[in-house]
mmCIF file of C-alpha atoms and ligand atoms in Angstrom:
data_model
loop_
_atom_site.group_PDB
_atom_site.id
_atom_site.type_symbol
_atom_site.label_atom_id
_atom_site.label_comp_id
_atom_site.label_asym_id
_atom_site.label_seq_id
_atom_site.Cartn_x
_atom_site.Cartn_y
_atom_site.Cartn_z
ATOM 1 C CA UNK A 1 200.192 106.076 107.877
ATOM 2 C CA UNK A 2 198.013 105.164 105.041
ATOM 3 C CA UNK A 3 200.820 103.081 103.165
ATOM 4 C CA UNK A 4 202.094 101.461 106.403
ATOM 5 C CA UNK A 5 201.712 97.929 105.946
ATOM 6 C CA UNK A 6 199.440 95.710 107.985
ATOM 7 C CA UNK A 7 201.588 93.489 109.922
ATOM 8 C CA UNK A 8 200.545 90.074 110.178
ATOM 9 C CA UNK A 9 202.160 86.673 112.104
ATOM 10 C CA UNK A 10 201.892 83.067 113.196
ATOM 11 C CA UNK A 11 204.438 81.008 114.473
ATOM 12 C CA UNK A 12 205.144 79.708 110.831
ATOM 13 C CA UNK A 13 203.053 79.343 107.301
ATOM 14 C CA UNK A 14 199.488 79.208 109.125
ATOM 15 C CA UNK A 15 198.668 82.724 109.428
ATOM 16 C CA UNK A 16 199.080 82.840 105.516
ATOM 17 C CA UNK A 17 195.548 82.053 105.394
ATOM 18 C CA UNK A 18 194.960 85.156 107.165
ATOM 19 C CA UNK A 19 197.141 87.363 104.952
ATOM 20 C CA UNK A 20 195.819 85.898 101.933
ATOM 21 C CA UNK A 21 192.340 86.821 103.019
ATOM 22 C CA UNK A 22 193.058 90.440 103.610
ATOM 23 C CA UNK A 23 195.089 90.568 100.505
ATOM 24 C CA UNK A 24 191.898 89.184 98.460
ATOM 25 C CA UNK A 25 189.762 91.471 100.634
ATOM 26 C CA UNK A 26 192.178 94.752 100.285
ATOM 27 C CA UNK A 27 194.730 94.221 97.474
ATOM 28 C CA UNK A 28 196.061 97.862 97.602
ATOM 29 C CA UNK A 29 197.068 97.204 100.905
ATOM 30 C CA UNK A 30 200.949 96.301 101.885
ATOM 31 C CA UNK A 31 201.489 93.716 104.249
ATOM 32 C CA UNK A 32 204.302 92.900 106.323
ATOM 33 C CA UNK A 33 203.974 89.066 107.113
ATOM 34 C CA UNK A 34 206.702 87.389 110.114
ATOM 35 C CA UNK A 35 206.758 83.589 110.196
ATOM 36 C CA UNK A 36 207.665 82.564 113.636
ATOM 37 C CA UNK A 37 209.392 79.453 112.267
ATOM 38 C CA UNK A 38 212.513 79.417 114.735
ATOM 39 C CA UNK A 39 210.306 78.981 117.393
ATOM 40 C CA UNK A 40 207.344 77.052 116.240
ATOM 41 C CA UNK A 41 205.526 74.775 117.534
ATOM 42 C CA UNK A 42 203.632 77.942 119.470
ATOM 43 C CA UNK A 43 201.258 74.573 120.859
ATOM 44 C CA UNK A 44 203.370 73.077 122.531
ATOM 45 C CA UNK A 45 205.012 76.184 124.556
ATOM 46 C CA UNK A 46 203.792 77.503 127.823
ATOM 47 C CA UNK A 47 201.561 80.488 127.824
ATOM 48 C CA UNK A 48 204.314 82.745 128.554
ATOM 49 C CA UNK A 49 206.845 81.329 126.133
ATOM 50 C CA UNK A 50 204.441 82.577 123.087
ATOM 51 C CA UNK A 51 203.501 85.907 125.017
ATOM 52 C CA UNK A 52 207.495 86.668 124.749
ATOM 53 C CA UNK A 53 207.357 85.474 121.256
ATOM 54 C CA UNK A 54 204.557 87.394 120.698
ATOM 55 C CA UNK A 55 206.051 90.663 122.377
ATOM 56 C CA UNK A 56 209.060 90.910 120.249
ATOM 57 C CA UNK A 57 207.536 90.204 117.129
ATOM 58 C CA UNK A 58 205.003 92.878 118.110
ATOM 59 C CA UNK A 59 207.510 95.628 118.718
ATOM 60 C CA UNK A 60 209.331 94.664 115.763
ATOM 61 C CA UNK A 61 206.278 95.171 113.720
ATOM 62 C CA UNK A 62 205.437 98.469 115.135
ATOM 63 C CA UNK A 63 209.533 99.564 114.499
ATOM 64 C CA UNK A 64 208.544 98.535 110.964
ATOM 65 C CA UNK A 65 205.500 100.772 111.295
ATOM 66 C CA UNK A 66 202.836 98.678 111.009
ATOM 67 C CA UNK A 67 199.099 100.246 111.181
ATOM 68 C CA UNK A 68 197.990 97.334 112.441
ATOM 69 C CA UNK A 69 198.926 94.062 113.723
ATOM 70 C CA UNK A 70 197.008 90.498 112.801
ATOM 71 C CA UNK A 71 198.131 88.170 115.488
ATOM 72 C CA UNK A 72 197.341 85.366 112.802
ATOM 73 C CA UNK A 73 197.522 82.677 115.281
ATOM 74 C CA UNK A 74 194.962 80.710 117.597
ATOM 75 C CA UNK A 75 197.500 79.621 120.178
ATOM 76 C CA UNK A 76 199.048 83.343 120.361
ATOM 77 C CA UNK A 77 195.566 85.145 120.605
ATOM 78 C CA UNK A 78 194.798 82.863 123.744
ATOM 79 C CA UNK A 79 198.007 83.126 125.324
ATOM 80 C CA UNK A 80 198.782 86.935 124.581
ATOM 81 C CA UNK A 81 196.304 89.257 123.320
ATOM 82 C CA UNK A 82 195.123 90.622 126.272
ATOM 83 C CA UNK A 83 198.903 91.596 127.043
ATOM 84 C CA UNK A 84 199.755 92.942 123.484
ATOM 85 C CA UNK A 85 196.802 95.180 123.726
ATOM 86 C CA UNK A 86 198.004 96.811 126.739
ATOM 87 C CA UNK A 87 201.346 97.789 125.503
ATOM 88 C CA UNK A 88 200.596 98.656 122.023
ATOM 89 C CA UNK A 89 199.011 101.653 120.433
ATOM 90 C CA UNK A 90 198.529 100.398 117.370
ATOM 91 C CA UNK A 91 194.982 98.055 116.549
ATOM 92 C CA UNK A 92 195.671 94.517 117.837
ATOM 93 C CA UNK A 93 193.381 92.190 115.716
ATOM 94 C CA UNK A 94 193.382 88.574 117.024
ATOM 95 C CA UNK A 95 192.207 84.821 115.718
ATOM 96 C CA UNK A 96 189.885 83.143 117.808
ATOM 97 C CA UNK A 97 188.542 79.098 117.030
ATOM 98 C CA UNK A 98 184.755 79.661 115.377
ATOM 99 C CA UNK A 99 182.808 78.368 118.073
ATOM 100 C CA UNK A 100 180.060 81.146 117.467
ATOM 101 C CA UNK A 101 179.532 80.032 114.081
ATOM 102 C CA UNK A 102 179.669 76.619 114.573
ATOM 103 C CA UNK A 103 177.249 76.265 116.914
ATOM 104 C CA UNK A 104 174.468 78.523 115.049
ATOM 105 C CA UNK A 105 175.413 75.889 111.926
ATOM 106 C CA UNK A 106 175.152 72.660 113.909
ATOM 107 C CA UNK A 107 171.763 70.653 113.384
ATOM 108 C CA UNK A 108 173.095 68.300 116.161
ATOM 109 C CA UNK A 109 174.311 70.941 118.869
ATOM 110 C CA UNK A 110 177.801 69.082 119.327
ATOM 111 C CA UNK A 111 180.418 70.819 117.651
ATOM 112 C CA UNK A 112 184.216 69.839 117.298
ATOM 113 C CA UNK A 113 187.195 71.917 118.018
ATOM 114 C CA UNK A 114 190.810 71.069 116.566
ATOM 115 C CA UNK A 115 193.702 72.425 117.725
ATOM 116 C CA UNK A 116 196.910 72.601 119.358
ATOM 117 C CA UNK A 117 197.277 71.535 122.943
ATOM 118 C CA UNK A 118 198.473 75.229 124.680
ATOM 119 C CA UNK A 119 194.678 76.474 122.990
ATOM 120 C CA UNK A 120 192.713 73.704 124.241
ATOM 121 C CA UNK A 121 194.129 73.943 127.808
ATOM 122 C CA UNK A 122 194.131 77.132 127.458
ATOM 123 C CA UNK A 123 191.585 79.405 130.369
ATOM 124 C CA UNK A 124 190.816 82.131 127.798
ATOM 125 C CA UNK A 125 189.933 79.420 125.311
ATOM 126 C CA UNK A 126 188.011 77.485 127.755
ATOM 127 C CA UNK A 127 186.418 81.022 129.248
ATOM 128 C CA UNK A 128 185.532 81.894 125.555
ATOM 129 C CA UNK A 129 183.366 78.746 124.842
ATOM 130 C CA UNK A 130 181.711 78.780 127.979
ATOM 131 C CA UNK A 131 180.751 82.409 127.190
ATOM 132 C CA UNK A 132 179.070 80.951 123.580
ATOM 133 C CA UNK A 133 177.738 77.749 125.049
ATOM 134 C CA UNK A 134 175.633 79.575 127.596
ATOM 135 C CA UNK A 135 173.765 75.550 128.441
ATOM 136 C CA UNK A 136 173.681 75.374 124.879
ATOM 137 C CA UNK A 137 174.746 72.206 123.098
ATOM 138 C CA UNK A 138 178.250 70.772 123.664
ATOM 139 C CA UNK A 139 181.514 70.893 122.086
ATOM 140 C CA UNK A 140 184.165 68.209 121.534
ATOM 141 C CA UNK A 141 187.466 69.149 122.240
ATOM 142 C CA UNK A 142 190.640 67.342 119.984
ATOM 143 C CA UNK A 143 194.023 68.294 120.812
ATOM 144 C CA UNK A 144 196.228 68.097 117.093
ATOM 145 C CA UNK A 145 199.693 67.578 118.907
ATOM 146 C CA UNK A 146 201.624 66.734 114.931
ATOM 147 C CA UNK A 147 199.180 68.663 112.761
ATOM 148 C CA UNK A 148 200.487 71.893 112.619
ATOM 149 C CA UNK A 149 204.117 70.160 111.911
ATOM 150 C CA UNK A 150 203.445 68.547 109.597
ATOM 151 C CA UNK A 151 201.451 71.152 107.622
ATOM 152 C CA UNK A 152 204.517 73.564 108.425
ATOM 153 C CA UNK A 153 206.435 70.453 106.608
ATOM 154 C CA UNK A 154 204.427 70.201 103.155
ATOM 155 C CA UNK A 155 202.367 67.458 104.023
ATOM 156 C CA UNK A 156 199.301 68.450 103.180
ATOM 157 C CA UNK A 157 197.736 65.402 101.173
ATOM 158 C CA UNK A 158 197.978 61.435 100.379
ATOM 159 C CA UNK A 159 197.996 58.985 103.070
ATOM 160 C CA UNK A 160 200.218 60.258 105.708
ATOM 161 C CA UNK A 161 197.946 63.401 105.793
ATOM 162 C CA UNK A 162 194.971 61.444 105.680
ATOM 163 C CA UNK A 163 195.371 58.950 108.746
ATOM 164 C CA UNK A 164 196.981 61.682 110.813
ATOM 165 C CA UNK A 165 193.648 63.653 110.113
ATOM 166 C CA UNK A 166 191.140 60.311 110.752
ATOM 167 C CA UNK A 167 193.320 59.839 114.164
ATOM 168 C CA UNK A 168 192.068 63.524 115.212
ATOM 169 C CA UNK A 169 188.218 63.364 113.650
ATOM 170 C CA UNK A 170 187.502 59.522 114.840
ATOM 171 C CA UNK A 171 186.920 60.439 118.255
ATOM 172 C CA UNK A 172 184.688 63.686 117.359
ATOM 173 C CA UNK A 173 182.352 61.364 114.645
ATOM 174 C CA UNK A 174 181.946 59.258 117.179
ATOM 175 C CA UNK A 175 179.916 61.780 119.604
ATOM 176 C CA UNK A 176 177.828 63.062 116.857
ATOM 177 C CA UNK A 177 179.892 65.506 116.069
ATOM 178 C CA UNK A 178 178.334 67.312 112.612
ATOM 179 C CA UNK A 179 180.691 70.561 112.642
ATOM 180 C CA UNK A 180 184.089 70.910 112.923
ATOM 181 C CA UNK A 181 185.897 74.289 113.966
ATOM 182 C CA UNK A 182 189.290 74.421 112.525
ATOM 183 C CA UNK A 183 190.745 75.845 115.960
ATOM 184 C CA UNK A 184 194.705 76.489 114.100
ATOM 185 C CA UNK A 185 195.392 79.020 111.226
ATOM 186 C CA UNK A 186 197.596 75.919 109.621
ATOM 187 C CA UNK A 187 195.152 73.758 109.926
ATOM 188 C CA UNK A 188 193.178 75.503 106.523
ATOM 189 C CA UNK A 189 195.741 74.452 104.182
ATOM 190 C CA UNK A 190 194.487 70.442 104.747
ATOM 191 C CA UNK A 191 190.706 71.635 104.338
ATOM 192 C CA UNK A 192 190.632 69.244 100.960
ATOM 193 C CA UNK A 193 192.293 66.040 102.442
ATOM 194 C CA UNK A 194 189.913 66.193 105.915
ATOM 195 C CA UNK A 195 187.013 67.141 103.321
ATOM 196 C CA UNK A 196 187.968 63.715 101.773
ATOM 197 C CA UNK A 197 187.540 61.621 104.712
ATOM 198 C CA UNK A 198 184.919 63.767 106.538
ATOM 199 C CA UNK A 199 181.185 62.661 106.166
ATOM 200 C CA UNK A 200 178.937 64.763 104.015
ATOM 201 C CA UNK A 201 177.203 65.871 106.424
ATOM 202 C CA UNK A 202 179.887 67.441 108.616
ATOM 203 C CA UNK A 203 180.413 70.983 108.157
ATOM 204 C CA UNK A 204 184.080 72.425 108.606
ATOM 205 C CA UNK A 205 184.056 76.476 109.984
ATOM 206 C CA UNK A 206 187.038 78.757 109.151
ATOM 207 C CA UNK A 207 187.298 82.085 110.214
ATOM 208 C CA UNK A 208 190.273 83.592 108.114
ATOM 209 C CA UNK A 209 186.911 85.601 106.334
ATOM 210 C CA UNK A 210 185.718 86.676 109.473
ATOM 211 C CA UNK A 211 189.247 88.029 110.877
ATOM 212 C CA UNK A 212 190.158 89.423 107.392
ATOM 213 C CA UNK A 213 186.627 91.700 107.175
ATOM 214 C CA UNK A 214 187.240 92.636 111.319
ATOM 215 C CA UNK A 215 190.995 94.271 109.910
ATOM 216 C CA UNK A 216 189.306 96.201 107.425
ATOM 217 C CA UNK A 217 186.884 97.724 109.615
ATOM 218 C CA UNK A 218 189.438 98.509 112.134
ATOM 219 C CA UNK A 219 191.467 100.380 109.501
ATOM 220 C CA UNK A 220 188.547 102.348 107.976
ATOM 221 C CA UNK A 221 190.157 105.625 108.460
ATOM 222 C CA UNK A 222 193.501 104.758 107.716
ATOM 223 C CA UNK A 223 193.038 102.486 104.523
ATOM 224 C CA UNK A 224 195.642 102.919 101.615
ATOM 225 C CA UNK A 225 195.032 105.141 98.755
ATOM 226 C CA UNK A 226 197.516 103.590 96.282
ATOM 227 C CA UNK A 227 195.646 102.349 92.827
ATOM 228 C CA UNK A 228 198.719 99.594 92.692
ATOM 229 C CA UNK A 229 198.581 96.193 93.781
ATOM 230 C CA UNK A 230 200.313 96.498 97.751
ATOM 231 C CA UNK A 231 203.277 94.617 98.183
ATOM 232 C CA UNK A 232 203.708 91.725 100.350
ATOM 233 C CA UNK A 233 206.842 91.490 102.049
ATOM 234 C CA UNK A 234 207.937 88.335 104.022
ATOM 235 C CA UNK A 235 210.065 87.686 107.076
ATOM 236 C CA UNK A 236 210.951 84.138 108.771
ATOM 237 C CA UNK A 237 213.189 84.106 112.213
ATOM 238 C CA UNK A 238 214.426 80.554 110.435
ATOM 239 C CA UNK A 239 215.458 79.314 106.688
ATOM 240 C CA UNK A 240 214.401 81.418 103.466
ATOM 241 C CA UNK A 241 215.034 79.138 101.668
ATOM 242 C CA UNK A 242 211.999 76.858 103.702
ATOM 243 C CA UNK A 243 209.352 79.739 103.892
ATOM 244 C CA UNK A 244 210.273 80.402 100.142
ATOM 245 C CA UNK A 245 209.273 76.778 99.366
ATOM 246 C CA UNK A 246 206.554 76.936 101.456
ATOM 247 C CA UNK A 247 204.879 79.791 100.231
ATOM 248 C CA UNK A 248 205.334 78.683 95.872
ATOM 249 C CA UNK A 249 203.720 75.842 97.379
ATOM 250 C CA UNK A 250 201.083 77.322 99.462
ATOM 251 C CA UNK A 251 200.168 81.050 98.001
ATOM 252 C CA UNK A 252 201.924 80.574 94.463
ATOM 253 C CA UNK A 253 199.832 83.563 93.162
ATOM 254 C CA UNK A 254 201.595 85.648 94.730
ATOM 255 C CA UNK A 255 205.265 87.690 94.208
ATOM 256 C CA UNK A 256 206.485 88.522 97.246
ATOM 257 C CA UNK A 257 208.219 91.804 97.320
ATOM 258 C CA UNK A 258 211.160 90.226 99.679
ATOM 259 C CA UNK A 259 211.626 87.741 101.506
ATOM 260 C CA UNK A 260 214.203 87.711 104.596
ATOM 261 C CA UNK A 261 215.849 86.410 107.774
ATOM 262 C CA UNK A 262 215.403 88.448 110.684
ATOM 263 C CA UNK A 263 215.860 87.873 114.483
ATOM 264 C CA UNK A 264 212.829 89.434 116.525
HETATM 265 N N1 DGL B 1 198.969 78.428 113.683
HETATM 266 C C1 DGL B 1 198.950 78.370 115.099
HETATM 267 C C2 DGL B 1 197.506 78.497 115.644
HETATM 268 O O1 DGL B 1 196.646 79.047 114.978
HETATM 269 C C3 DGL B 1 199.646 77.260 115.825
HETATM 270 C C4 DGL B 1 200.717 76.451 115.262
HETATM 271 C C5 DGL B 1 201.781 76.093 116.281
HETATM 272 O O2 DGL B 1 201.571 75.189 117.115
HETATM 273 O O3 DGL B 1 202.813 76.748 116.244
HETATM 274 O O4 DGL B 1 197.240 78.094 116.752
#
C-alpha cells in the first residue's frame, strides 16, 4: 500500500493545483491524477450528473489502487462527497470554498465567494457557510458561469481574462467586499491577472495548502518509503494532446510519467 499512488481529480486542469500542492508537500509520493475533461463543465451539471461522474472515476481510482482519493474539485465535493464516502473504503479527502479562513482574515466582515453555479446553489454549500457564519458578518456570493472554461482553455491573462474577471469582482467591491474566496480549484491558475485588477486591500484565500496538509495527515501510516522522486501519472477522459498542452503550460516543472486516454 505504501507505493499506491494518491489519486487525485477535477473535472479538467483545476485540481492540478491540488496535486501540485501535495507533490511540493510529499514529493516521494506517486500520484495518479484523472482530468474529467469529457465531461466538464462539472458547474453547470445537476447534482447527480457529477455524483455519477464522480462514482466512476472513484471506482476507477480504487481499481488503480489508489490509497487515497483527492476529490480536487469544489463543485464535486458539494454534490458528492457525502455519497463517495459511503461506498468507498479508501480515505475520501474533499475541497471545500475557504469561508473559515476568510472570514477570520476579513477587517470588514463581508467576504466574497467565486464559483461555479451547481456550488453556489448548492444546499451543502449553502449549509456549510451558514455553519461558519454563525450571525457573523456576511458573505457575497458570485456565480463564475465562463471562468472555469476559459481557464480549462489557456486563457489565463491579457484582456479577455481581465474583463471576464472585473465582470465577476465588480459586484463584490461594490458591497465592501475586502476578501475574496476562490470557491473553484481552476480558478488559482488566474490568481496574478485578478491580483492585477483587485484593490490592495482585498485579500484572495486559497485552500490547495490546506487540502494538500489534510492528505498527508490522513495518510500518516501509510506514507511512501521510496527516497525517489514519485511519479506523476496523468489520465484525461478527452484529448492528450489538450491536457498535454495544458499541463507544459500550467505545471511545466514537472515530467509526467504518462499521460493517457481512458474512459471512466
Ligand atoms: N474545478 C471545479 C471546482 O472546483 C469546477 C470546474 C467545472 O465547472 O467543471 O468547482
Amino acid at each position: 500500500m505504501l507505493n499506491h499512488p494518491i489519486g487525485i481529480f477535477d473535472s479538467g486542469i483545476g485540481g492540478l493545483t491540488v496535486a501540485q500542492a501535495v507533490h511540493q508537500l510529499m514529493p516521494y509520493e506517486n500520484i495518479l491524477y484523472v482530468a474529467d475533461a469529457g465531461f466538464m463543465p462539472y458547474g453547470s451539471k445537476t447534482p447527480m450528473q457529477v455524483q455519477q461522474r464522480c462514482e466512476a472515476i472513484t471506482s476507477h481510482l480504487v481499481d488503480q489502487g489508489a490509497k487515497a482519493i483527492v476529490v480536487a474539485c469544489n463543485t464535486a465535493t458539494m454534490a458528492a462527497i457525502q455519497a463517495l464516502r459511503e461506498r468507498t473504503q479508501v480515505p475520501i479527502i474533499g475541497v471545500e470554498p475557504g469561508v473559515k479562513p476568510a472570514l477570520a482574515l476579513s477587517q470588514t466582515g463581508v467576504i466574497g465567494v467565486l464559483a461555479t453555479p451547481a456550488t453556489i446553489a448548492s444546499s451543502s454549500f449553502q449549509n456549510l457557510c451558514e455553519r461558519q457564519l454563525q450571525g457573523r458578518g456576511s458573505i457575497v456570493y458570485q456565480s463564475c458561469p465562463e471562468l472555469a472554461s476559459s481557464i480549462e482553455a489557456l486563457h489565463l491573462e491579457g484582456e479577455y481574462m481581465q474583463r471576464l474577471l472585473l465582470q465577476y469582482v465588480e459586484p463584490l467591491l461594490a458591497q465592501q467586499v475586502d476578501t475574496l474566496v476562490l470557491g473553484c480549484t481552476h480558478y488559482a491558475f488566474v490568481l496574478p491577472t485578478l491580483k492585477q485588477i483587485l484593490p490592495e486591500h482585498v485579500q484572495v484565500v486559497t485552500t490547495e495548502q490546506a487540502v494538500a496538509q489534510q492528505v498527508k495527515r490522513r495518510i500518516a501510516m501509510q506514507t511512501c518509503s521510496a527516497s525517489a522522486l514519485g511519479k506523476v501519472q496523468l489520465q484525461t477522459s478527452a484529448d492528450v494532446t489538450n491536457l498535454r498542452q495544458q499541463v507544459t503550460t500550467l505545471w511545466p516543472q514537472l515530467t509526467p510519467a504518462s499521460i493517457a486516454n481512458n474512459t471512466f
